[in-house]
């Protein structure tokens, strides 16, 4: 048995058609490798005045709900375990950090 068994495949999404294709590929790889997909959406930190804090909170709630619903539907459609996760920060940095923390098989 490989020492990589159980590690996840990290797949970022922006909900675009291209991201859908990436998720389908990640799911196929996860089925083949016997692991799950960590589906991530990164939210850039907003560092402006407090007047936008309420909006930011609402947006995070919306994005979290959207990601969970998306992962749930994809899990049933693609036949693999998909764990949704919201990340904070610049997308490329947040996704790489998440992959390191997860000790992911691949991104």
Coordinates of C-alpha atoms in Angstrom, one line a residue:
X1 CA 0.0 0.0 0.0
X2 CA 1.3 3.4 -0.9
X3 CA 2.1 5.9 1.9
X4 CA 0.1 8.4 -0.1
X5 CA -3.2 6.6 0.5
X6 CA -5.8 8.8 2.0
X7 CA -4.2 12.1 1.0
X8 CA -6.5 14.5 -0.8
X9 CA -6.4 16.1 -4.2
X10 CA -6.8 19.9 -3.9
X11 CA -9.0 21.5 -6.5
X12 CA -9.6 25.2 -6.6
X13 CA -12.8 26.6 -8.0
X14 CA -14.2 30.0 -9.1
X15 CA -17.3 28.2 -10.3
X16 CA -16.4 28.8 -14.0
X17 CA -16.8 26.2 -16.7
X18 CA -13.0 25.7 -16.7
X19 CA -13.1 25.0 -12.9
X20 CA -15.9 22.4 -13.6
X21 CA -13.5 20.6 -15.9
X22 CA -10.7 20.7 -13.3
X23 CA -13.1 19.3 -10.7
X24 CA -14.2 16.4 -13.0
X25 CA -10.5 15.6 -13.7
X26 CA -9.7 15.8 -9.9
X27 CA -12.6 13.5 -9.1
X28 CA -11.5 11.0 -11.7
X29 CA -8.0 11.0 -10.2
X30 CA -9.4 10.7 -6.7
X31 CA -11.5 7.6 -7.7
X32 CA -8.4 6.0 -9.3
X33 CA -6.1 6.8 -6.3
X34 CA -8.7 6.1 -3.6
X35 CA -8.7 9.5 -2.0
X36 CA -11.0 12.5 -1.6
X37 CA -11.1 15.9 -3.3
X38 CA -10.6 19.0 -1.2
X39 CA -12.6 21.6 -3.2
X40 CA -11.4 25.1 -2.2
X41 CA -12.6 28.6 -2.9
X42 CA -10.3 31.4 -1.9
X43 CA -11.6 34.8 -0.8
X44 CA -9.2 37.7 -1.0
X45 CA -8.9 39.7 2.3
X46 CA -10.5 43.1 2.1
X47 CA -8.5 45.7 4.0
X48 CA -10.6 48.8 3.6
X49 CA -12.7 50.8 6.1
X50 CA -15.2 49.1 8.4
X51 CA -18.1 50.2 6.2
X52 CA -17.6 47.1 4.1
X53 CA -17.3 44.6 7.0
X54 CA -21.0 43.8 6.9
X55 CA -21.0 43.2 3.2
X56 CA -17.8 41.1 3.5
X57 CA -19.5 38.9 6.1
X58 CA -22.6 38.4 3.9
X59 CA -20.4 37.6 0.9
X60 CA -18.5 35.0 2.9
X61 CA -21.8 33.4 4.0
X62 CA -23.0 33.3 0.4
X63 CA -19.7 31.9 -0.9
X64 CA -19.7 29.2 1.8
X65 CA -23.2 28.1 1.1
X66 CA -22.5 28.1 -2.7
X67 CA -19.4 26.0 -2.2
X68 CA -21.1 23.5 0.0
X69 CA -24.0 23.1 -2.4
X70 CA -21.7 22.8 -5.3
X71 CA -19.6 20.1 -3.5
X72 CA -22.7 18.2 -2.5
X73 CA -24.0 18.1 -6.0
X74 CA -20.6 17.2 -7.5
X75 CA -20.1 14.4 -5.0
X76 CA -23.3 12.7 -6.1
X77 CA -22.7 13.4 -9.8
X78 CA -19.0 12.4 -9.9
X79 CA -19.1 9.6 -7.3
X80 CA -16.3 10.6 -5.1
X81 CA -15.9 12.2 -1.6
X82 CA -15.6 16.0 -2.0
X83 CA -14.8 18.2 1.1
X84 CA -15.5 21.9 0.6
X85 CA -13.2 24.5 2.2
X86 CA -13.3 28.3 2.1
X87 CA -9.8 29.9 2.2
X88 CA -8.7 33.4 3.0
X89 CA -6.0 35.4 1.1
X90 CA -4.6 35.6 -2.4
X91 CA -5.9 32.5 -4.2
X92 CA -2.6 31.1 -5.4
X93 CA -1.0 31.5 -2.0
X94 CA -4.0 30.3 0.0
X95 CA -4.4 27.2 -2.2
X96 CA -0.7 26.3 -2.0
X97 CA -0.7 26.8 1.8
X98 CA -3.8 24.6 2.1
X99 CA -2.2 21.9 0.0
X100 CA 0.9 21.9 2.2
X101 CA -1.2 21.7 5.4
X102 CA -3.2 18.8 3.9
X103 CA -0.1 17.1 2.7
X104 CA -2.0 16.8 -0.6
X105 CA -1.2 14.3 -3.3
X106 CA -1.6 17.0 -5.9
X107 CA -3.3 20.3 -6.8

